[in-house]
Structures are given as C-alpha cells and as structure tokens.
Amino acid sequence: QKEVEQDPGPLSVPEGAIVSLNCTYSNSAFQYFMWYRQYSRKGPELLMYTYSSGNKEDGRFTAQVDKSSKYISLFIRDSQPSDSATYLCAMRVLTGGGNKLTFGTGTQLKVEL
Amino acid sequence: ETGVTQTPRHLVMGMTNKKSLKCEQHLGHNAMYWYKQSAKKPLELMFVYSLEERVENNSVPSRFSPECPNSSHLFLHLHTLQPEDSALYLCASSQTAQGASSPLHFGNGTRLTVT
C-alpha cells in the first residue's frame, strides 16, 4: 500500500465550478500537510500548508484535514482556466524526520471555458 | 535572478556520457534538495544537503553523484545512466532541513532523456 494515495485524474471541470481534490494516507505519524501546484514545464509551488485538523482558507482555496479518517482535501471555488495544473499533496511528520516530504502522485486538473 | 534556478532545462545524453545538472538558489536558504519526478509516480527524494553537508542519501545509485560547494549551489553529476533514469530532476531549497514550517521552494527542473 502506498503511503499517500491520490487520484491522478485528469479531472476536467467548467469554469466557475467548485473543485475537490483529495488524498488519503496510511501513516498516522503524518501531522503536517501541504498542497503544491505544478504548471506544465514548471516546478511545484506551495499553495497551502496546515498542521491541524479542520479547514484553512486562503482566497478561493480551502485546505481541509481529517486526521481521524487520514484524509485531506483541497477545494477550489470559482475555478478559473488559470487553475489548470497538476496538484500535489505532500505530508511529513511534525518533529524529527528532517524536512522529508512524502508526496502523492498528483491530480491533473483542467478548467475549461 | 530570484528563487531557484536550474540549468540546463533539457538534456539528452547517451548511456556512456558524463554530464552535470546545476542548481542555484537566491533565497538565502541553508538546505538544498534533489528530487526525481517520473510520470505517474510521486516525487522521489534523492539527496538533502544542510549547510553544505549531505544529511540524506535515499538509496540512490552511485551513477548519481551530488555536490554542494556552498549553500547557494548544488550539482548533480551523472555518468553511465540507464534509460529508466529519464525523468524531470527538480532542485529545491528551504530555510532549514528541519522544522515543520520550512517549506520547499522548487526550481523548474531539468528534463533528462537518456538514449
């Protein structure tokens, strides 16, 4: 079983839709969760990070963590064509372990006009 | 220049060639990383350097040889690679190699093709 599972997509939605991207994980020691966005031919860029259960909002983006279910989500409201990218979830233990992140495979999102 | 810069952007090499990938960060960070990104696979951590000292070597074959001459520069020396080594190689940096709130900043990668 992979430590982090993420549906690779592709996911295609119309402009303005609400997008839900998800990851599940098996290691209960993971306490720190991140979402990266990667545009084509670019490196990943950090979108959001959180280390607590519940929701964290930043503009059109909301990160949600449910540690009891080992499930994290990224919601994108009012999706735009510029949101078309691959979204990578990543996680790590909170203390120790260096800065070693475990990544999902990424979900490819396309927002169409 | 700002952020993390990687050169070259694309590299095609034969299995007997020797080449090097270069990474430079302009963020004043103390930790640098090499990751491998293959299609439909998670990013794989290869090496971690903290203050120019290697702190992690993730069972990477010896045909990959990292070098960190100072905290701003990182190299990945390549020799006698295999076709399965074809991938996007990403360099990243962070303020420290420890600590939860030290996010990674990635470069745009070198797309390597081994023929």
mmCIF file of C-alpha atoms in Angstrom:
data_model
loop_
_atom_site.group_PDB
_atom_site.id
_atom_site.type_symbol
_atom_site.label_atom_id
_atom_site.label_comp_id
_atom_site.label_asym_id
_atom_site.label_seq_id
_atom_site.Cartn_x
_atom_site.Cartn_y
_atom_site.Cartn_z
ATOM 1 C CA GLN A 1 0.000 0.000 0.000
ATOM 2 C CA LYS A 2 1.320 3.445 -0.921
ATOM 3 C CA GLU A 3 1.803 5.838 1.986
ATOM 4 C CA VAL A 4 -0.140 8.520 0.122
ATOM 5 C CA GLU A 5 -2.857 7.833 -2.431
ATOM 6 C CA GLN A 6 -4.015 10.482 -4.886
ATOM 7 C CA ASP A 7 -6.252 10.054 -7.925
ATOM 8 C CA PRO A 8 -4.149 11.104 -10.941
ATOM 9 C CA GLY A 9 -7.127 12.302 -12.959
ATOM 10 C CA PRO A 10 -7.297 14.004 -15.356
ATOM 11 C CA LEU A 11 -10.146 15.998 -13.896
ATOM 12 C CA SER A 12 -11.956 18.328 -16.278
ATOM 13 C CA VAL A 13 -14.416 20.947 -14.987
ATOM 14 C CA PRO A 14 -16.162 24.010 -16.446
ATOM 15 C CA GLU A 15 -15.073 27.484 -15.431
ATOM 16 C CA GLY A 16 -16.732 28.591 -12.200
ATOM 17 C CA ALA A 17 -17.115 25.066 -10.816
ATOM 18 C CA ILE A 18 -16.096 24.037 -7.315
ATOM 19 C CA VAL A 19 -13.219 21.579 -7.488
ATOM 20 C CA SER A 20 -12.441 18.976 -4.846
ATOM 21 C CA LEU A 21 -9.012 17.343 -4.826
ATOM 22 C CA ASN A 22 -8.259 14.615 -2.321
ATOM 23 C CA CYS A 23 -5.530 12.467 -0.794
ATOM 24 C CA THR A 24 -5.635 9.606 1.654
ATOM 25 C CA TYR A 25 -2.687 8.453 3.702
ATOM 26 C CA SER A 26 -1.808 5.476 5.846
ATOM 27 C CA ASN A 27 0.857 6.821 8.214
ATOM 28 C CA SER A 28 -0.773 8.271 11.325
ATOM 29 C CA ALA A 29 2.523 9.992 12.184
ATOM 30 C CA PHE A 30 1.927 12.497 9.384
ATOM 31 C CA GLN A 31 0.959 15.762 11.042
ATOM 32 C CA TYR A 32 1.911 18.447 8.552
ATOM 33 C CA PHE A 33 0.096 18.701 5.241
ATOM 34 C CA MET A 34 0.761 20.707 2.111
ATOM 35 C CA TRP A 35 -0.673 21.286 -1.317
ATOM 36 C CA TYR A 36 1.593 22.176 -4.211
ATOM 37 C CA ARG A 37 0.519 23.362 -7.656
ATOM 38 C CA GLN A 38 2.623 22.480 -10.679
ATOM 39 C CA TYR A 39 2.040 24.122 -14.037
ATOM 40 C CA SER A 40 3.234 22.399 -17.183
ATOM 41 C CA ARG A 41 7.018 22.688 -17.608
ATOM 42 C CA LYS A 42 7.366 24.331 -14.214
ATOM 43 C CA GLY A 43 8.381 23.213 -10.739
ATOM 44 C CA PRO A 44 5.864 22.735 -7.925
ATOM 45 C CA GLU A 45 4.918 25.831 -5.938
ATOM 46 C CA LEU A 46 3.498 25.752 -2.431
ATOM 47 C CA LEU A 47 -0.183 26.667 -2.281
ATOM 48 C CA MET A 48 -1.159 25.942 1.285
ATOM 49 C CA TYR A 49 0.052 24.154 4.382
ATOM 50 C CA THR A 50 -1.572 23.182 7.630
ATOM 51 C CA TYR A 51 -0.803 21.032 10.638
ATOM 52 C CA SER A 52 -4.148 20.793 12.323
ATOM 53 C CA SER A 53 -7.438 19.149 11.604
ATOM 54 C CA GLY A 54 -10.163 21.364 10.221
ATOM 55 C CA ASN A 55 -10.228 23.959 7.477
ATOM 56 C CA LYS A 56 -7.800 26.625 6.369
ATOM 57 C CA GLU A 57 -8.901 29.191 3.833
ATOM 58 C CA ASP A 58 -6.849 31.382 1.509
ATOM 59 C CA GLY A 59 -8.870 33.260 -1.082
ATOM 60 C CA ARG A 60 -10.564 30.760 -3.390
ATOM 61 C CA PHE A 61 -8.657 27.851 -1.854
ATOM 62 C CA THR A 62 -9.615 25.832 1.226
ATOM 63 C CA ALA A 63 -7.495 23.049 2.667
ATOM 64 C CA GLN A 64 -9.261 20.514 4.837
ATOM 65 C CA VAL A 65 -7.678 17.875 7.051
ATOM 66 C CA ASP A 66 -9.455 14.957 8.725
ATOM 67 C CA LYS A 67 -6.848 13.098 10.741
ATOM 68 C CA SER A 68 -9.323 10.560 12.090
ATOM 69 C CA SER A 69 -10.029 9.416 8.536
ATOM 70 C CA LYS A 70 -6.489 10.107 7.269
ATOM 71 C CA TYR A 71 -7.961 12.204 4.502
ATOM 72 C CA ILE A 72 -7.073 15.646 3.194
ATOM 73 C CA SER A 73 -8.800 17.799 0.608
ATOM 74 C CA LEU A 74 -8.201 20.963 -1.371
ATOM 75 C CA PHE A 75 -11.272 22.873 -2.544
ATOM 76 C CA ILE A 76 -11.092 25.486 -5.271
ATOM 77 C CA ARG A 77 -14.072 27.816 -5.552
ATOM 78 C CA ASP A 78 -14.995 29.680 -8.734
ATOM 79 C CA SER A 79 -12.375 27.755 -10.677
ATOM 80 C CA GLN A 80 -10.562 29.598 -13.470
ATOM 81 C CA PRO A 81 -8.697 28.375 -16.563
ATOM 82 C CA SER A 82 -5.528 29.622 -14.838
ATOM 83 C CA ASP A 83 -6.115 26.946 -12.177
ATOM 84 C CA SER A 84 -5.376 24.274 -14.802
ATOM 85 C CA ALA A 85 -2.347 22.471 -13.403
ATOM 86 C CA THR A 86 -1.304 19.363 -11.518
ATOM 87 C CA TYR A 87 -1.992 19.487 -7.784
ATOM 88 C CA LEU A 88 0.302 17.543 -5.497
ATOM 89 C CA CYS A 89 -0.445 16.738 -1.888
ATOM 90 C CA ALA A 90 2.521 16.291 0.432
ATOM 91 C CA MET A 91 2.925 15.476 4.083
ATOM 92 C CA ARG A 92 5.504 14.899 6.772
ATOM 93 C CA VAL A 93 5.893 14.113 10.409
ATOM 94 C CA LEU A 94 5.881 17.177 12.634
ATOM 95 C CA THR A 95 9.107 16.627 14.545
ATOM 96 C CA GLY A 96 12.193 14.753 13.569
ATOM 97 C CA GLY A 97 12.490 13.176 10.134
ATOM 98 C CA GLY A 98 14.164 16.241 8.738
ATOM 99 C CA ASN A 99 12.205 18.031 6.098
ATOM 100 C CA LYS A 100 11.409 14.803 4.278
ATOM 101 C CA LEU A 101 8.094 15.105 2.468
ATOM 102 C CA THR A 102 6.015 12.222 1.160
ATOM 103 C CA PHE A 103 4.156 13.224 -1.989
ATOM 104 C CA GLY A 104 1.087 11.942 -3.764
ATOM 105 C CA THR A 105 1.294 11.282 -7.497
ATOM 106 C CA GLY A 106 -0.601 14.486 -8.293
ATOM 107 C CA THR A 107 -4.027 15.170 -9.818
ATOM 108 C CA GLN A 108 -4.137 16.847 -13.220
ATOM 109 C CA LEU A 109 -6.881 19.489 -13.353
ATOM 110 C CA LYS A 110 -8.210 21.207 -16.437
ATOM 111 C CA VAL A 111 -10.656 24.096 -16.129
ATOM 112 C CA GLU A 112 -12.406 24.728 -19.412
ATOM 113 C CA LEU A 113 -14.020 27.931 -20.680
ATOM 114 C CA GLU B 1 17.563 36.345 -10.591
ATOM 115 C CA THR B 2 15.247 35.244 -7.847
ATOM 116 C CA GLY B 3 14.149 31.890 -6.468
ATOM 117 C CA VAL B 4 15.698 28.605 -7.548
ATOM 118 C CA THR B 5 17.313 28.376 -10.978
ATOM 119 C CA GLN B 6 18.168 25.120 -12.710
ATOM 120 C CA THR B 7 20.273 24.572 -15.823
ATOM 121 C CA PRO B 8 20.024 23.151 -18.355
ATOM 122 C CA ARG B 9 16.248 22.973 -18.853
ATOM 123 C CA HIS B 10 16.594 19.997 -21.183
ATOM 124 C CA LEU B 11 19.358 17.416 -21.532
ATOM 125 C CA VAL B 12 19.707 14.440 -23.823
ATOM 126 C CA MET B 13 22.592 12.129 -23.091
ATOM 127 C CA GLY B 14 23.809 8.715 -24.121
ATOM 128 C CA MET B 15 24.359 5.963 -21.611
ATOM 129 C CA THR B 16 28.138 6.433 -21.701
ATOM 130 C CA ASN B 17 28.134 10.217 -21.343
ATOM 131 C CA LYS B 18 29.021 12.276 -18.293
ATOM 132 C CA LYS B 19 27.014 15.405 -17.626
ATOM 133 C CA SER B 20 26.104 17.661 -14.707
ATOM 134 C CA LEU B 21 22.935 19.401 -13.609
ATOM 135 C CA LYS B 22 23.261 22.740 -11.867
ATOM 136 C CA CYS B 23 21.038 24.425 -9.310
ATOM 137 C CA GLU B 24 21.393 27.864 -7.754
ATOM 138 C CA GLN B 25 19.168 29.403 -5.095
ATOM 139 C CA HIS B 26 18.917 33.124 -4.401
ATOM 140 C CA LEU B 27 16.762 32.848 -1.282
ATOM 141 C CA GLY B 28 19.437 32.697 1.414
ATOM 142 C CA HIS B 29 18.341 29.186 2.365
ATOM 143 C CA ASN B 30 20.536 26.687 4.181
ATOM 144 C CA ALA B 31 19.136 23.418 2.821
ATOM 145 C CA MET B 32 19.037 22.117 -0.747
ATOM 146 C CA TYR B 33 17.484 19.008 -2.262
ATOM 147 C CA TRP B 34 17.415 16.890 -5.393
ATOM 148 C CA TYR B 35 14.136 15.216 -6.340
ATOM 149 C CA LYS B 36 13.278 12.921 -9.246
ATOM 150 C CA GLN B 37 9.848 13.235 -10.874
ATOM 151 C CA SER B 38 8.718 10.434 -13.183
ATOM 152 C CA ALA B 39 5.365 10.179 -14.931
ATOM 153 C CA LYS B 40 2.563 8.855 -12.719
ATOM 154 C CA LYS B 41 4.921 8.472 -9.746
ATOM 155 C CA PRO B 42 5.304 10.590 -6.602
ATOM 156 C CA LEU B 43 8.295 12.866 -6.302
ATOM 157 C CA GLU B 44 11.245 10.845 -5.044
ATOM 158 C CA LEU B 45 13.708 12.485 -2.691
ATOM 159 C CA MET B 46 17.262 11.741 -3.777
ATOM 160 C CA PHE B 47 19.595 13.880 -1.678
ATOM 161 C CA VAL B 48 19.422 16.518 1.052
ATOM 162 C CA TYR B 49 22.163 18.973 1.944
ATOM 163 C CA SER B 50 22.122 21.142 5.034
ATOM 164 C CA LEU B 51 24.817 23.828 5.288
ATOM 165 C CA GLU B 52 26.749 22.040 2.537
ATOM 166 C CA GLU B 53 26.748 18.735 4.406
ATOM 167 C CA ARG B 54 24.863 15.791 2.967
ATOM 168 C CA VAL B 55 22.260 14.700 5.503
ATOM 169 C CA GLU B 56 20.202 12.327 3.421
ATOM 170 C CA ASN B 57 21.028 9.872 0.659
ATOM 171 C CA ASN B 58 17.921 7.969 -0.262
ATOM 172 C CA SER B 59 19.487 4.760 -1.605
ATOM 173 C CA VAL B 60 20.330 6.445 -4.864
ATOM 174 C CA PRO B 61 22.555 4.534 -7.335
ATOM 175 C CA SER B 62 26.165 5.675 -7.449
ATOM 176 C CA ARG B 63 25.784 6.800 -11.074
ATOM 177 C CA PHE B 64 24.219 9.915 -9.487
ATOM 178 C CA SER B 65 26.761 11.968 -7.560
ATOM 179 C CA PRO B 66 25.729 15.187 -5.792
ATOM 180 C CA GLU B 67 27.989 18.091 -4.925
ATOM 181 C CA CYS B 68 27.218 21.112 -2.768
ATOM 182 C CA PRO B 69 30.182 23.546 -2.816
ATOM 183 C CA ASN B 70 28.293 26.230 -0.851
ATOM 184 C CA SER B 71 24.798 26.855 0.458
ATOM 185 C CA SER B 72 23.693 28.529 -2.788
ATOM 186 C CA HIS B 73 24.832 25.946 -5.318
ATOM 187 C CA LEU B 74 24.031 22.294 -5.857
ATOM 188 C CA PHE B 75 25.149 19.976 -8.623
ATOM 189 C CA LEU B 76 24.120 16.512 -9.709
ATOM 190 C CA HIS B 77 26.851 14.710 -11.640
ATOM 191 C CA LEU B 78 25.612 11.979 -13.956
ATOM 192 C CA HIS B 79 27.526 9.099 -15.538
ATOM 193 C CA THR B 80 26.654 5.790 -17.207
ATOM 194 C CA LEU B 81 22.947 6.405 -16.790
ATOM 195 C CA GLN B 82 20.208 4.000 -17.819
ATOM 196 C CA PRO B 83 17.121 4.767 -19.940
ATOM 197 C CA GLU B 84 14.942 4.386 -16.824
ATOM 198 C CA ASP B 85 16.753 7.400 -15.363
ATOM 199 C CA SER B 86 14.935 9.604 -17.868
ATOM 200 C CA ALA B 87 12.798 11.962 -15.777
ATOM 201 C CA LEU B 88 12.391 15.530 -14.571
ATOM 202 C CA TYR B 89 15.040 16.347 -11.963
ATOM 203 C CA LEU B 90 13.937 19.032 -9.548
ATOM 204 C CA CYS B 91 16.089 21.049 -7.226
ATOM 205 C CA ALA B 92 14.549 22.628 -4.137
ATOM 206 C CA SER B 93 15.693 24.721 -1.204
ATOM 207 C CA SER B 94 14.324 25.539 2.228
ATOM 208 C CA GLN B 95 15.355 27.741 5.111
ATOM 209 C CA THR B 96 16.420 24.733 7.143
ATOM 210 C CA ALA B 97 16.382 20.968 6.733
ATOM 211 C CA GLN B 98 14.463 20.690 9.985
ATOM 212 C CA GLY B 99 11.310 22.269 11.263
ATOM 213 C CA ALA B 100 7.746 21.968 10.179
ATOM 214 C CA SER B 101 7.367 25.456 8.792
ATOM 215 C CA SER B 102 10.250 25.407 6.350
ATOM 216 C CA PRO B 103 8.527 24.932 3.006
ATOM 217 C CA LEU B 104 10.343 23.791 -0.096
ATOM 218 C CA HIS B 105 10.898 26.162 -2.994
ATOM 219 C CA PHE B 106 11.395 24.310 -6.261
ATOM 220 C CA GLY B 107 13.182 25.183 -9.461
ATOM 221 C CA ASN B 108 11.617 24.420 -12.833
ATOM 222 C CA GLY B 109 13.620 21.265 -13.282
ATOM 223 C CA THR B 110 15.880 19.672 -15.871
ATOM 224 C CA ARG B 111 14.115 17.307 -18.266
ATOM 225 C CA LEU B 112 16.626 14.473 -18.771
ATOM 226 C CA THR B 113 16.383 11.949 -21.567
ATOM 227 C CA VAL B 114 18.817 9.026 -21.625
ATOM 228 C CA THR B 115 19.162 7.357 -25.006
#
